mmCIF file of C-alpha atoms in Angstrom:
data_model
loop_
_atom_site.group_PDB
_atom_site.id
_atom_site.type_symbol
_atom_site.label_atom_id
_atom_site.label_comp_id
_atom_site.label_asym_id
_atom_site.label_seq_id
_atom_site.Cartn_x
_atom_site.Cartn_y
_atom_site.Cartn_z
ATOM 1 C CA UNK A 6 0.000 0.000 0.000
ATOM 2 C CA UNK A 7 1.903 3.654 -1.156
ATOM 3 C CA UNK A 8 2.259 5.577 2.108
ATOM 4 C CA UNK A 9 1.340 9.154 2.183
ATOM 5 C CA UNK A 10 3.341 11.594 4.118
ATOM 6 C CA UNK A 11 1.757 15.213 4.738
ATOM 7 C CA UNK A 12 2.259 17.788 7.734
ATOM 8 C CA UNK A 13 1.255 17.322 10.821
ATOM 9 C CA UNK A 14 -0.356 20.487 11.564
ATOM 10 C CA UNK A 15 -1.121 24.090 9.914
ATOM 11 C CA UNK A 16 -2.120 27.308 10.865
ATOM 12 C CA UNK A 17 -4.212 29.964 8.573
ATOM 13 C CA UNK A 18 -6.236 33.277 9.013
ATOM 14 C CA UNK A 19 -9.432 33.653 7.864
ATOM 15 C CA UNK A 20 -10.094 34.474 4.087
ATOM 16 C CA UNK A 21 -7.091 32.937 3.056
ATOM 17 C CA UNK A 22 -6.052 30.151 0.459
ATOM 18 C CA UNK A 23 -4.678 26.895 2.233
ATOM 19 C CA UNK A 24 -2.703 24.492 0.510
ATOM 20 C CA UNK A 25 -1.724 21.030 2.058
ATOM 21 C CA UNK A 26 0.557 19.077 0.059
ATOM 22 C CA UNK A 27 0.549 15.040 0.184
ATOM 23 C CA UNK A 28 3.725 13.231 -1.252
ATOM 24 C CA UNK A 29 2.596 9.344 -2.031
ATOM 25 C CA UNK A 30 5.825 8.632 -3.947
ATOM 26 C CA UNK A 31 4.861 4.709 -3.896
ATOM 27 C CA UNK A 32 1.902 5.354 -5.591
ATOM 28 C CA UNK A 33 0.364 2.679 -8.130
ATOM 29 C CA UNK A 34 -0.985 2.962 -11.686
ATOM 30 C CA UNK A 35 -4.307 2.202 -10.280
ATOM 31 C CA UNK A 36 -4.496 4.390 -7.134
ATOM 32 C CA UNK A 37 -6.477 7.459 -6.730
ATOM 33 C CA UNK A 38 -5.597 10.309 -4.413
ATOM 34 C CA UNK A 39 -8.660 11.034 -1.843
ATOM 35 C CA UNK A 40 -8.948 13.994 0.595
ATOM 36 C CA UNK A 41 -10.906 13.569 3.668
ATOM 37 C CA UNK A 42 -11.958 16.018 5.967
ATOM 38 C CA UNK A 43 -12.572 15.093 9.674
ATOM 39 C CA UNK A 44 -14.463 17.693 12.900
ATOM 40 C CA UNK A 45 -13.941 16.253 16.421
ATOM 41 C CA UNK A 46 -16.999 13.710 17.179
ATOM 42 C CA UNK A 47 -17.248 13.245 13.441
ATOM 43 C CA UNK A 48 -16.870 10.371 11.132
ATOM 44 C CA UNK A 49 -14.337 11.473 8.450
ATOM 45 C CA UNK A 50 -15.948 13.519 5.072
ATOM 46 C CA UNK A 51 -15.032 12.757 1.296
ATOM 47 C CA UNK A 52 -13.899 16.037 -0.096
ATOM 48 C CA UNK A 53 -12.024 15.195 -3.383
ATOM 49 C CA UNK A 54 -10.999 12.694 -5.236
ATOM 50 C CA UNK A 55 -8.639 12.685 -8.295
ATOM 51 C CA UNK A 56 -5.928 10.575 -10.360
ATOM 52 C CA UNK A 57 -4.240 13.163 -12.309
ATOM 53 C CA UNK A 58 -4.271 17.111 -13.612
ATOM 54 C CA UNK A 59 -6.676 19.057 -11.739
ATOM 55 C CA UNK A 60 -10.034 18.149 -10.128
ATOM 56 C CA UNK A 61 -12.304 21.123 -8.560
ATOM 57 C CA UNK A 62 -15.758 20.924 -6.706
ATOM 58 C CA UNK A 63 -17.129 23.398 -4.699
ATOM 59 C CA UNK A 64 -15.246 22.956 -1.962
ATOM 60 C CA UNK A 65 -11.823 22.312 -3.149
ATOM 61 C CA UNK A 66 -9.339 21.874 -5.351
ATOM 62 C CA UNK A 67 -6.660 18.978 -6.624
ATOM 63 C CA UNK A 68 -3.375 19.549 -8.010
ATOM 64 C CA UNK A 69 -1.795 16.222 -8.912
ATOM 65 C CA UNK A 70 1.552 17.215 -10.895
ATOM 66 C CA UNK A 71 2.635 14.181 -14.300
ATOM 67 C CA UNK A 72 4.589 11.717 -11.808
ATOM 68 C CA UNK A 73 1.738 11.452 -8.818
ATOM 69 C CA UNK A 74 3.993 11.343 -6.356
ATOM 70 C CA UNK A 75 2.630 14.108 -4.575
ATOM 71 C CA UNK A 76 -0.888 16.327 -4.068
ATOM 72 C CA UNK A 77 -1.927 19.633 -3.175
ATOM 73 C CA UNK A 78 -5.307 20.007 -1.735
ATOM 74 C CA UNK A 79 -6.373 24.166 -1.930
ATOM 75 C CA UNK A 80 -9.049 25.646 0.095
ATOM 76 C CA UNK A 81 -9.505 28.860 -1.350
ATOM 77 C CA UNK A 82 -10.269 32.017 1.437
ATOM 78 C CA UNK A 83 -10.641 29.397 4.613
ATOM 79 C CA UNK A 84 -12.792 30.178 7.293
ATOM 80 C CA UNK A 85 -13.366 29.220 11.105
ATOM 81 C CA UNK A 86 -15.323 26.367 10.000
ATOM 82 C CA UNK A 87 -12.922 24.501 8.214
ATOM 83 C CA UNK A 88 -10.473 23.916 11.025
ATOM 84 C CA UNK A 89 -10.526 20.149 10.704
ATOM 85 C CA UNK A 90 -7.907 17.212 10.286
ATOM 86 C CA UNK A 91 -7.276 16.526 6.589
ATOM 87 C CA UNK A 92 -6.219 12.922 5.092
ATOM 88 C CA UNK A 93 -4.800 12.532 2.033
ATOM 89 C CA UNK A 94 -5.060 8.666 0.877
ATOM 90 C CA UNK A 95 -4.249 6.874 -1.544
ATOM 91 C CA UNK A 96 -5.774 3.602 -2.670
ATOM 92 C CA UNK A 97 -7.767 2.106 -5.503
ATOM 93 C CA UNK A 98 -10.871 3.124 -6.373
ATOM 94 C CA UNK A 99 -14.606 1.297 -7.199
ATOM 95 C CA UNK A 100 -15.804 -1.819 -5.351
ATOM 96 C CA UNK A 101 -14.379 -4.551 -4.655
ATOM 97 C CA UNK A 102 -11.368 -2.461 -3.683
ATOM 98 C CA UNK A 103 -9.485 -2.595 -0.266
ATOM 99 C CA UNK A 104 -10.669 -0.090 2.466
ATOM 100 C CA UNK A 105 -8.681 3.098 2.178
ATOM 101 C CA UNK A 106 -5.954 3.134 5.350
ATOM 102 C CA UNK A 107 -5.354 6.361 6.703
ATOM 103 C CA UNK A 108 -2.420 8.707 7.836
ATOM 104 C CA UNK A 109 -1.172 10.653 10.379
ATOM 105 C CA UNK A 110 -3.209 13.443 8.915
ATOM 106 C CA UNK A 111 -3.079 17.250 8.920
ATOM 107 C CA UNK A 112 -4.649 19.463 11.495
ATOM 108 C CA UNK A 113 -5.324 22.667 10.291
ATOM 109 C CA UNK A 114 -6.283 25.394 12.640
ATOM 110 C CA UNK A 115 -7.651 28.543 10.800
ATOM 111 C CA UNK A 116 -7.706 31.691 13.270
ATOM 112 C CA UNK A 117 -9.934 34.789 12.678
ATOM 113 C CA UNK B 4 -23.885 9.470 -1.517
ATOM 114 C CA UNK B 5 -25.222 6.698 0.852
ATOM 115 C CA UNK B 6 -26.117 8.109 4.127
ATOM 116 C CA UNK B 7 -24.734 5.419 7.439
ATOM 117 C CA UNK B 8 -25.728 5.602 10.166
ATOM 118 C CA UNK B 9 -24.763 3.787 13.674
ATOM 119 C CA UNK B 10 -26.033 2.624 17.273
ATOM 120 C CA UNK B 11 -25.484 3.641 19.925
ATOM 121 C CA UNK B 12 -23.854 6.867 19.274
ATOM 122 C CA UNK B 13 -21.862 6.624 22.374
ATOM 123 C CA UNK B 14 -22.247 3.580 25.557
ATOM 124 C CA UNK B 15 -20.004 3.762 29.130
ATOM 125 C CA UNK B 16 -19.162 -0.211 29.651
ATOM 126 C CA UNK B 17 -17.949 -2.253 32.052
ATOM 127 C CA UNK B 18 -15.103 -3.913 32.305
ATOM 128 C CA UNK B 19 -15.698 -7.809 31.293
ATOM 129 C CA UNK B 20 -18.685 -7.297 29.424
ATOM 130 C CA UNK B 21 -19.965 -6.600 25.372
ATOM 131 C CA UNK B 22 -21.022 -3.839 23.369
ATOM 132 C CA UNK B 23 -22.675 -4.731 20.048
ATOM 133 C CA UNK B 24 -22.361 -1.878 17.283
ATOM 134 C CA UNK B 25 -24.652 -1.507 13.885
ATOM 135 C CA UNK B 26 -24.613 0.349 11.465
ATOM 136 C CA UNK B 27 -27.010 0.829 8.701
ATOM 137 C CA UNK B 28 -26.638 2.339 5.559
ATOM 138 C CA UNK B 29 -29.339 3.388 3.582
ATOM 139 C CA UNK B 30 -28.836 1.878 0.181
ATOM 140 C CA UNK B 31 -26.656 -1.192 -1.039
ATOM 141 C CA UNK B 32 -23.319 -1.181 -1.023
ATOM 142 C CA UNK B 33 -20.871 -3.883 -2.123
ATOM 143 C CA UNK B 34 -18.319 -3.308 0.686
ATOM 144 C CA UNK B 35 -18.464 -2.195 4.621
ATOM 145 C CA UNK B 36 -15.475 -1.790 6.544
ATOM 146 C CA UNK B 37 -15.235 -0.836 10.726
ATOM 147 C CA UNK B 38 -11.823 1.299 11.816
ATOM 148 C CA UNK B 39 -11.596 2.305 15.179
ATOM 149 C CA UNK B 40 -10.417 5.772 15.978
ATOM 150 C CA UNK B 41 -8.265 6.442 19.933
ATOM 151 C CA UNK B 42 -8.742 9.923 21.098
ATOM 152 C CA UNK B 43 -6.200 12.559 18.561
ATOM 153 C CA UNK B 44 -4.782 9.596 16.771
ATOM 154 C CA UNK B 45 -6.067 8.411 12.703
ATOM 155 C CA UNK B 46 -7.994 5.674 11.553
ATOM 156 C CA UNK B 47 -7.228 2.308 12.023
ATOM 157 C CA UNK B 48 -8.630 -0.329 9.637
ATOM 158 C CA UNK B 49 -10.405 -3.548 12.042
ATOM 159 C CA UNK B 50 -11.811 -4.945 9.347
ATOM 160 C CA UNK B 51 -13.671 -5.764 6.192
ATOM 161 C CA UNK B 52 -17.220 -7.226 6.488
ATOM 162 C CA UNK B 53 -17.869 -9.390 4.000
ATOM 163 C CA UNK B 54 -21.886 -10.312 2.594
ATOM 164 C CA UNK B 55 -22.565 -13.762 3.742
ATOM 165 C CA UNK B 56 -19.255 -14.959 4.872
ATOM 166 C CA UNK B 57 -17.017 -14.401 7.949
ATOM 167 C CA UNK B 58 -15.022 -11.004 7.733
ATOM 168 C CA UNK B 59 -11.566 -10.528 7.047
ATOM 169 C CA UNK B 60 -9.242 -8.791 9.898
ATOM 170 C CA UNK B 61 -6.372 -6.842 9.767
ATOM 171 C CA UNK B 62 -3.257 -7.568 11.834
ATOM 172 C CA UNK B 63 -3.716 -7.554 15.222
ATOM 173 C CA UNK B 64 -7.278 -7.850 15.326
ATOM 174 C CA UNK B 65 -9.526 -11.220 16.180
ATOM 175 C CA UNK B 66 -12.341 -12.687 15.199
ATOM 176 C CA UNK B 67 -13.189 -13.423 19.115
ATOM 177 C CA UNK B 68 -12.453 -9.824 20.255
ATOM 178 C CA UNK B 69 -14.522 -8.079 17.087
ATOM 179 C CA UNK B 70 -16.876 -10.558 15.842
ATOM 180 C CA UNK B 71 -18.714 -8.929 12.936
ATOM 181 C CA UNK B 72 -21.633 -10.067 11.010
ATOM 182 C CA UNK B 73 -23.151 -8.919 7.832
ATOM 183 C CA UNK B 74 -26.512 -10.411 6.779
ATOM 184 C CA UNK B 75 -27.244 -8.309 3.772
ATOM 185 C CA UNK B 76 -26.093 -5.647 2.100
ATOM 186 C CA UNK B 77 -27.043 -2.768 3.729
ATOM 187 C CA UNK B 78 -26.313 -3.643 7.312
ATOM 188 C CA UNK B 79 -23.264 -5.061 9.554
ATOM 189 C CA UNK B 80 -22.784 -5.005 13.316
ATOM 190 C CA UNK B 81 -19.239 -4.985 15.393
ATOM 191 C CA UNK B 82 -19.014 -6.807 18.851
ATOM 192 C CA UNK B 83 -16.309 -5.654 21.071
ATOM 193 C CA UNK B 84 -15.935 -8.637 23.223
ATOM 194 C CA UNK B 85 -14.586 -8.989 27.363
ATOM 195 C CA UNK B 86 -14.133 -5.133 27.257
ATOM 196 C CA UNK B 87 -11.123 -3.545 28.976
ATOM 197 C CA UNK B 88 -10.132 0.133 28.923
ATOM 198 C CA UNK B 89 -7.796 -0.325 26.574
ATOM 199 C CA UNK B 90 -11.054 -0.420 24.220
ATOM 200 C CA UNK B 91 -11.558 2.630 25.099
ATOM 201 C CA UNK B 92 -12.088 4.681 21.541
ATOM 202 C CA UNK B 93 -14.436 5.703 18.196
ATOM 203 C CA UNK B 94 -15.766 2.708 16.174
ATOM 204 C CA UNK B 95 -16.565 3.882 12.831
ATOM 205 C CA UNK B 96 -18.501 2.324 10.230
ATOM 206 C CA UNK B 97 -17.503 2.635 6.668
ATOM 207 C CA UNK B 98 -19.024 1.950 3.181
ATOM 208 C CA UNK B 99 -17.997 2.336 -0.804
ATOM 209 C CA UNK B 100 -19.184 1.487 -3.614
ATOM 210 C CA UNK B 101 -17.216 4.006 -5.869
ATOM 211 C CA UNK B 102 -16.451 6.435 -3.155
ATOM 212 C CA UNK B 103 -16.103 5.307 0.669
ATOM 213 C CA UNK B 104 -18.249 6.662 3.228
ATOM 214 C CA UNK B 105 -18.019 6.767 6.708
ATOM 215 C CA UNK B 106 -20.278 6.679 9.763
ATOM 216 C CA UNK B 107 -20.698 9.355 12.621
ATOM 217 C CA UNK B 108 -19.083 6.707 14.918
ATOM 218 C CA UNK B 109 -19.437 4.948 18.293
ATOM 219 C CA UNK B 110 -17.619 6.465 21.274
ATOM 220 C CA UNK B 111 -17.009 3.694 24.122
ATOM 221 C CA UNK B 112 -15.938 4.163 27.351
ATOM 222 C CA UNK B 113 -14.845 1.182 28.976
ATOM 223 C CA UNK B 114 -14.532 1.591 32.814
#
């Protein structure tokens, strides 16, 4: 299973853009790259998923540079709400697939 | 997206005894997973529940601490067995068809 490494923690003001980078160097030609988004008490929420370029929603973007060894996940102008813990996994996608196994994670604190 | 939802939400335990978990989603889904979750630390995968056979564990996790059943494909349930406070944590339920999907949890407190 590729391993994803991503920061620990972040800190952000209000309004701003937040990007949280993932590097999944192990990554397979059948993986996708998945962004969760976790509050305390809370059962982890799918933000994005993507396999390569560029994948936007209204929540958030993907960057996923040619090798896919790495991922940024942007949240443009944060606010108070979204401090959360954000996994970045990597697994294959559709059913029948293995359960995605999560990280360490990355706690993001946004301040007003 | 399929909707899951679990019971209890949260139990206090003894020491010794069981705790049975569900979880229910509300449409069909091919696969169901449980992680459990200890206070600021990630997910950890228990296992996969498997439609009409026994489940399949992930190291360092047994069948006679976390039986699990799944009758159909909408529902599964996760024992915690002779609770100690070490059990102490989140039990969340998972589903995917294309995407995976995740439960609002169990919090246990084992005393």
């Amino acid at each position: 299973l590729a391993k994803t490494t991503q920061p620990i923690s972040m800190d952000s003001y209000e309004g701003q853009e937040v990007n949280i980078t993932c590097s999944h160097n192990n990554i397979a030609t059948n993986d996708y790259i998945t962004w969760y988004q976790q509050f305390p008490s809370q059962g982890p929420r799918f933000i994005i998923q993507g396999y390569k370029t560029k994948v936007t929603n209204e929540v958030a973007s993907l960057f996923i540079p040619a090798d896919r060894k790495s991922s940024t996940l942007s949240l443009p102008r944060v606010s108070l709400s979204d401090t959360a813990v954000y996994y970045c996994l990597v697994g294959a996608s559709g059913a029948g697939r293995r359960a995605l196994t999560f990280g360490s994670g990355t706690r993001l604190q946004v301040q007003p | 997206s399929a909707v899951i939802s679990q019971k209890p939400s949260r139990d206090i335990c003894q020491r010794g005894t069981s705790l049975t978990i569900q979880c229910q989603v509300d449409s069909q889904v091919t696969m169901m997973f449980w992680y459990r979750q200890q206070p600021g630390q990630s997910l950890t995968l228990i296992a996969t529940a498997n439609q009409g056979s026994e489940a399949t564990y992930e190291s360092g996790f047994v069948i006679d601490k976390f039986p699990i059943s799944r009758p159909n494909l909408t529902f599964s349930t996760l024992t915690v067995s002779n609770m100690s406070p070490e059990d102490s944590s989140i039990y969340l339920c998972s589903a995917r068809e294309f995407e995976q999907f995740f439960g609002p949890g169990t919090r246990l407190t084992v005393l």
